[in-house]
Amino acid sequence: NFFVAKLIESIFIFLFSSVGYYLFDLKGWFFLGLYMGLLNNIPFLGPMFGTILPVLVSLTSSIYKSINILFVCIFVQLIDNVYLIPFIVSDKIKVNPIKKYNFL
């Protein structure tokens, strides 16, 4: 079940980042979104490495586009860490995210 949850999480990361890249007219938006979705599975360093390449690609256009792409990456990671991991992943592996931290 954990692998199914990580697959769902990767698909959401891929979709959200691809849509953000497309909206800001980043060249290669599909492959960069796929890249970010795949690297998100690497603990700790994956999201950082997944952000570096799209920002570098956007630097070829303009600094403003690269700042927008950086904000897209940060927003996608916030959605991932605040919603996807606590609720989708914990639902698949049957762990309550609130009880895990002894809040209740």
Short mmCIF file of N, CA and C in Angstrom, two decimals:
data_model
loop_
_atom_site.label_atom_id
_atom_site.label_comp_id
_atom_site.label_asym_id
_atom_site.label_seq_id
_atom_site.Cartn_x
_atom_site.Cartn_y
_atom_site.Cartn_z
N ASN A 1 0.81 -1.21 0.00
CA ASN A 1 0.00 0.00 0.00
C ASN A 1 0.85 1.27 0.00
N PHE A 2 2.02 1.20 0.62
CA PHE A 2 2.88 2.38 0.65
C PHE A 2 3.32 2.77 -0.75
N PHE A 3 3.64 1.78 -1.58
CA PHE A 3 4.08 2.07 -2.95
C PHE A 3 2.96 2.65 -3.79
N VAL A 4 1.74 2.20 -3.55
CA VAL A 4 0.58 2.77 -4.25
C VAL A 4 0.39 4.22 -3.84
N ALA A 5 0.56 4.50 -2.55
CA ALA A 5 0.43 5.87 -2.05
C ALA A 5 1.52 6.77 -2.64
N LYS A 6 2.75 6.27 -2.72
CA LYS A 6 3.83 7.07 -3.32
C LYS A 6 3.60 7.28 -4.81
N LEU A 7 3.02 6.31 -5.49
CA LEU A 7 2.69 6.47 -6.91
C LEU A 7 1.63 7.54 -7.09
N ILE A 8 0.61 7.52 -6.25
CA ILE A 8 -0.43 8.56 -6.31
C ILE A 8 0.16 9.93 -6.03
N GLU A 9 1.04 10.00 -5.05
CA GLU A 9 1.69 11.27 -4.72
C GLU A 9 2.53 11.77 -5.89
N SER A 10 3.26 10.88 -6.54
CA SER A 10 4.09 11.27 -7.69
C SER A 10 3.24 11.75 -8.85
N ILE A 11 2.10 11.12 -9.06
CA ILE A 11 1.20 11.55 -10.15
C ILE A 11 0.66 12.95 -9.86
N PHE A 12 0.27 13.21 -8.62
CA PHE A 12 -0.21 14.55 -8.27
C PHE A 12 0.89 15.60 -8.43
N ILE A 13 2.10 15.29 -8.00
CA ILE A 13 3.22 16.22 -8.15
C ILE A 13 3.46 16.49 -9.63
N PHE A 14 3.44 15.43 -10.44
CA PHE A 14 3.62 15.58 -11.88
C PHE A 14 2.54 16.47 -12.48
N LEU A 15 1.28 16.24 -12.12
CA LEU A 15 0.18 17.02 -12.70
C LEU A 15 0.24 18.48 -12.27
N PHE A 16 0.42 18.72 -10.96
CA PHE A 16 0.44 20.10 -10.47
C PHE A 16 1.61 20.89 -11.03
N SER A 17 2.79 20.28 -11.04
CA SER A 17 3.95 21.01 -11.55
C SER A 17 3.87 21.21 -13.06
N SER A 18 3.36 20.22 -13.78
CA SER A 18 3.22 20.37 -15.24
C SER A 18 2.25 21.48 -15.59
N VAL A 19 1.15 21.56 -14.87
CA VAL A 19 0.18 22.64 -15.13
C VAL A 19 0.79 24.00 -14.82
N GLY A 20 1.52 24.09 -13.72
CA GLY A 20 2.19 25.35 -13.38
C GLY A 20 3.22 25.75 -14.41
N TYR A 21 4.01 24.78 -14.88
CA TYR A 21 5.01 25.07 -15.90
C TYR A 21 4.36 25.47 -17.21
N TYR A 22 3.25 24.82 -17.55
CA TYR A 22 2.54 25.15 -18.79
C TYR A 22 1.96 26.57 -18.72
N LEU A 23 1.41 26.93 -17.57
CA LEU A 23 0.82 28.26 -17.43
C LEU A 23 1.85 29.37 -17.56
N PHE A 24 3.08 29.09 -17.14
CA PHE A 24 4.15 30.09 -17.27
C PHE A 24 4.99 29.88 -18.52
N ASP A 25 4.50 29.05 -19.44
CA ASP A 25 5.09 28.85 -20.77
C ASP A 25 6.55 28.42 -20.69
N LEU A 26 6.80 27.41 -19.87
CA LEU A 26 8.15 26.86 -19.75
C LEU A 26 8.34 25.80 -20.83
N LYS A 27 9.43 25.90 -21.56
CA LYS A 27 9.73 24.92 -22.61
C LYS A 27 10.02 23.57 -21.98
N GLY A 28 9.43 22.52 -22.51
CA GLY A 28 9.60 21.18 -21.96
C GLY A 28 8.82 20.95 -20.69
N TRP A 29 7.69 21.62 -20.55
CA TRP A 29 6.91 21.56 -19.31
C TRP A 29 6.49 20.14 -18.93
N PHE A 30 6.16 19.33 -19.93
CA PHE A 30 5.72 17.96 -19.64
C PHE A 30 6.85 17.14 -19.03
N PHE A 31 8.01 17.17 -19.64
CA PHE A 31 9.14 16.37 -19.17
C PHE A 31 9.70 16.89 -17.85
N LEU A 32 9.66 18.20 -17.66
CA LEU A 32 10.13 18.75 -16.38
C LEU A 32 9.16 18.41 -15.25
N GLY A 33 7.86 18.36 -15.55
CA GLY A 33 6.89 17.93 -14.54
C GLY A 33 7.06 16.47 -14.19
N LEU A 34 7.34 15.66 -15.21
CA LEU A 34 7.60 14.24 -14.97
C LEU A 34 8.88 14.06 -14.15
N TYR A 35 9.86 14.85 -14.46
CA TYR A 35 11.13 14.84 -13.72
C TYR A 35 10.90 15.18 -12.25
N MET A 36 10.10 16.20 -12.00
CA MET A 36 9.84 16.59 -10.61
C MET A 36 9.02 15.52 -9.89
N GLY A 37 8.06 14.91 -10.58
CA GLY A 37 7.27 13.85 -9.96
C GLY A 37 8.11 12.63 -9.60
N LEU A 38 9.06 12.28 -10.46
CA LEU A 38 9.91 11.13 -10.18
C LEU A 38 10.92 11.40 -9.06
N LEU A 39 11.52 12.58 -9.10
CA LEU A 39 12.53 12.89 -8.08
C LEU A 39 11.92 13.15 -6.70
N ASN A 40 10.63 13.38 -6.66
CA ASN A 40 9.98 13.63 -5.37
C ASN A 40 10.02 12.39 -4.48
N ASN A 41 10.26 11.22 -5.06
CA ASN A 41 10.32 9.99 -4.27
C ASN A 41 11.64 9.81 -3.53
N ILE A 42 12.64 10.60 -3.88
CA ILE A 42 13.92 10.52 -3.18
C ILE A 42 13.80 11.33 -1.88
N PRO A 43 14.03 10.70 -0.74
CA PRO A 43 13.86 11.43 0.52
C PRO A 43 14.83 12.59 0.66
N PHE A 44 14.36 13.66 1.24
CA PHE A 44 15.11 14.87 1.60
C PHE A 44 15.64 15.67 0.41
N LEU A 45 16.45 15.09 -0.45
CA LEU A 45 17.09 15.85 -1.53
C LEU A 45 16.31 15.83 -2.84
N GLY A 46 15.39 14.91 -3.01
CA GLY A 46 14.64 14.80 -4.26
C GLY A 46 13.87 16.05 -4.65
N PRO A 47 13.10 16.65 -3.74
CA PRO A 47 12.39 17.88 -4.11
C PRO A 47 13.33 19.03 -4.48
N MET A 48 14.47 19.10 -3.82
CA MET A 48 15.42 20.17 -4.14
C MET A 48 16.01 19.95 -5.54
N PHE A 49 16.42 18.72 -5.82
CA PHE A 49 16.97 18.43 -7.14
C PHE A 49 15.91 18.53 -8.22
N GLY A 50 14.65 18.23 -7.86
CA GLY A 50 13.55 18.37 -8.81
C GLY A 50 13.23 19.81 -9.14
N THR A 51 13.62 20.73 -8.28
CA THR A 51 13.38 22.16 -8.49
C THR A 51 14.50 22.82 -9.29
N ILE A 52 15.71 22.32 -9.15
CA ILE A 52 16.87 22.99 -9.76
C ILE A 52 16.78 23.02 -11.28
N LEU A 53 16.46 21.89 -11.91
CA LEU A 53 16.45 21.85 -13.38
C LEU A 53 15.39 22.76 -14.00
N PRO A 54 14.13 22.76 -13.53
CA PRO A 54 13.16 23.70 -14.12
C PRO A 54 13.55 25.16 -13.94
N VAL A 55 14.14 25.51 -12.80
CA VAL A 55 14.55 26.90 -12.59
C VAL A 55 15.70 27.25 -13.54
N LEU A 56 16.64 26.33 -13.73
CA LEU A 56 17.74 26.58 -14.67
C LEU A 56 17.24 26.70 -16.11
N VAL A 57 16.28 25.86 -16.49
CA VAL A 57 15.71 25.96 -17.84
C VAL A 57 14.99 27.28 -18.02
N SER A 58 14.29 27.74 -16.99
CA SER A 58 13.56 29.00 -17.11
C SER A 58 14.49 30.21 -17.11
N LEU A 59 15.70 30.04 -16.58
CA LEU A 59 16.67 31.14 -16.61
C LEU A 59 17.10 31.47 -18.04
N THR A 60 16.95 30.54 -18.98
CA THR A 60 17.30 30.82 -20.37
C THR A 60 16.34 31.83 -20.98
N SER A 61 15.14 31.96 -20.41
CA SER A 61 14.16 32.94 -20.92
C SER A 61 14.31 34.28 -20.23
N SER A 62 14.05 34.28 -18.91
CA SER A 62 14.17 35.54 -18.16
C SER A 62 14.23 35.23 -16.67
N ILE A 63 14.70 36.18 -15.92
CA ILE A 63 14.79 36.03 -14.47
C ILE A 63 13.39 36.03 -13.85
N TYR A 64 12.45 36.74 -14.44
CA TYR A 64 11.09 36.79 -13.91
C TYR A 64 10.39 35.45 -14.07
N LYS A 65 10.64 34.78 -15.20
CA LYS A 65 10.05 33.47 -15.40
C LYS A 65 10.65 32.47 -14.41
N SER A 66 11.93 32.58 -14.15
CA SER A 66 12.56 31.65 -13.20
C SER A 66 12.04 31.86 -11.78
N ILE A 67 11.75 33.09 -11.42
CA ILE A 67 11.16 33.36 -10.10
C ILE A 67 9.76 32.76 -10.03
N ASN A 68 8.98 32.90 -11.10
CA ASN A 68 7.65 32.30 -11.13
C ASN A 68 7.72 30.78 -11.05
N ILE A 69 8.65 30.18 -11.76
CA ILE A 69 8.81 28.73 -11.72
C ILE A 69 9.25 28.27 -10.34
N LEU A 70 10.10 29.04 -9.69
CA LEU A 70 10.50 28.72 -8.32
C LEU A 70 9.29 28.75 -7.39
N PHE A 71 8.42 29.74 -7.55
CA PHE A 71 7.21 29.80 -6.73
C PHE A 71 6.27 28.63 -7.03
N VAL A 72 6.20 28.21 -8.29
CA VAL A 72 5.39 27.03 -8.63
C VAL A 72 5.93 25.81 -7.91
N CYS A 73 7.23 25.63 -7.92
CA CYS A 73 7.84 24.47 -7.26
C CYS A 73 7.60 24.51 -5.75
N ILE A 74 7.74 25.68 -5.16
CA ILE A 74 7.49 25.81 -3.72
C ILE A 74 6.03 25.53 -3.39
N PHE A 75 5.12 26.04 -4.22
CA PHE A 75 3.69 25.81 -3.99
C PHE A 75 3.35 24.33 -4.11
N VAL A 76 3.90 23.67 -5.11
CA VAL A 76 3.64 22.24 -5.29
C VAL A 76 4.18 21.44 -4.11
N GLN A 77 5.34 21.81 -3.61
CA GLN A 77 5.90 21.10 -2.46
C GLN A 77 5.08 21.38 -1.19
N LEU A 78 4.55 22.57 -1.06
CA LEU A 78 3.67 22.87 0.09
C LEU A 78 2.41 22.02 0.04
N ILE A 79 1.80 21.92 -1.14
CA ILE A 79 0.61 21.08 -1.29
C ILE A 79 0.95 19.62 -0.97
N ASP A 80 2.10 19.19 -1.43
CA ASP A 80 2.54 17.82 -1.18
C ASP A 80 2.72 17.57 0.31
N ASN A 81 3.43 18.46 0.99
CA ASN A 81 3.75 18.23 2.39
C ASN A 81 2.60 18.51 3.35
N VAL A 82 1.68 19.39 2.97
CA VAL A 82 0.58 19.72 3.86
C VAL A 82 -0.64 18.84 3.63
N TYR A 83 -0.90 18.47 2.38
CA TYR A 83 -2.10 17.70 2.09
C TYR A 83 -1.81 16.27 1.66
N LEU A 84 -0.99 16.09 0.66
CA LEU A 84 -0.83 14.76 0.07
C LEU A 84 -0.22 13.76 1.04
N ILE A 85 0.87 14.10 1.65
CA ILE A 85 1.53 13.14 2.53
C ILE A 85 0.68 12.82 3.76
N PRO A 86 0.18 13.81 4.50
CA PRO A 86 -0.58 13.44 5.70
C PRO A 86 -1.88 12.71 5.42
N PHE A 87 -2.58 13.05 4.36
CA PHE A 87 -3.90 12.47 4.18
C PHE A 87 -3.94 11.30 3.20
N ILE A 88 -3.34 11.44 2.05
CA ILE A 88 -3.40 10.35 1.07
C ILE A 88 -2.49 9.20 1.48
N VAL A 89 -1.26 9.51 1.82
CA VAL A 89 -0.33 8.45 2.18
C VAL A 89 -0.77 7.77 3.48
N SER A 90 -1.17 8.53 4.46
CA SER A 90 -1.59 7.92 5.73
C SER A 90 -2.89 7.14 5.57
N ASP A 91 -3.75 7.52 4.63
CA ASP A 91 -4.97 6.77 4.36
C ASP A 91 -4.64 5.42 3.73
N LYS A 92 -3.68 5.39 2.85
CA LYS A 92 -3.31 4.13 2.19
C LYS A 92 -2.62 3.16 3.14
N ILE A 93 -1.83 3.67 4.07
CA ILE A 93 -1.14 2.76 4.99
C ILE A 93 -1.84 2.68 6.35
N LYS A 94 -3.03 3.27 6.44
CA LYS A 94 -3.90 3.18 7.62
C LYS A 94 -3.25 3.72 8.89
N VAL A 95 -2.69 4.92 8.78
CA VAL A 95 -2.12 5.61 9.93
C VAL A 95 -2.82 6.95 10.05
N ASN A 96 -3.27 7.29 11.25
CA ASN A 96 -3.91 8.57 11.48
C ASN A 96 -2.83 9.64 11.62
N PRO A 97 -2.83 10.68 10.75
CA PRO A 97 -1.75 11.67 10.83
C PRO A 97 -1.77 12.50 12.10
N ILE A 98 -2.92 12.66 12.73
CA ILE A 98 -2.99 13.46 13.96
C ILE A 98 -2.52 12.63 15.15
N LYS A 99 -2.92 11.38 15.23
CA LYS A 99 -2.49 10.53 16.34
C LYS A 99 -1.01 10.21 16.25
N LYS A 100 -0.46 10.25 15.08
CA LYS A 100 0.96 9.97 14.91
C LYS A 100 1.81 10.95 15.72
N TYR A 101 1.37 12.18 15.81
CA TYR A 101 2.10 13.21 16.53
C TYR A 101 1.54 13.45 17.93
N ASN A 102 0.67 12.58 18.38
CA ASN A 102 0.08 12.63 19.73
C ASN A 102 -0.66 13.94 20.00
N PHE A 103 -1.34 14.45 18.99
CA PHE A 103 -2.16 15.64 19.23
C PHE A 103 -3.49 15.28 19.87
N LEU A 104 -3.98 14.07 19.63
CA LEU A 104 -5.25 13.64 20.22
C LEU A 104 -5.06 12.42 21.08
#
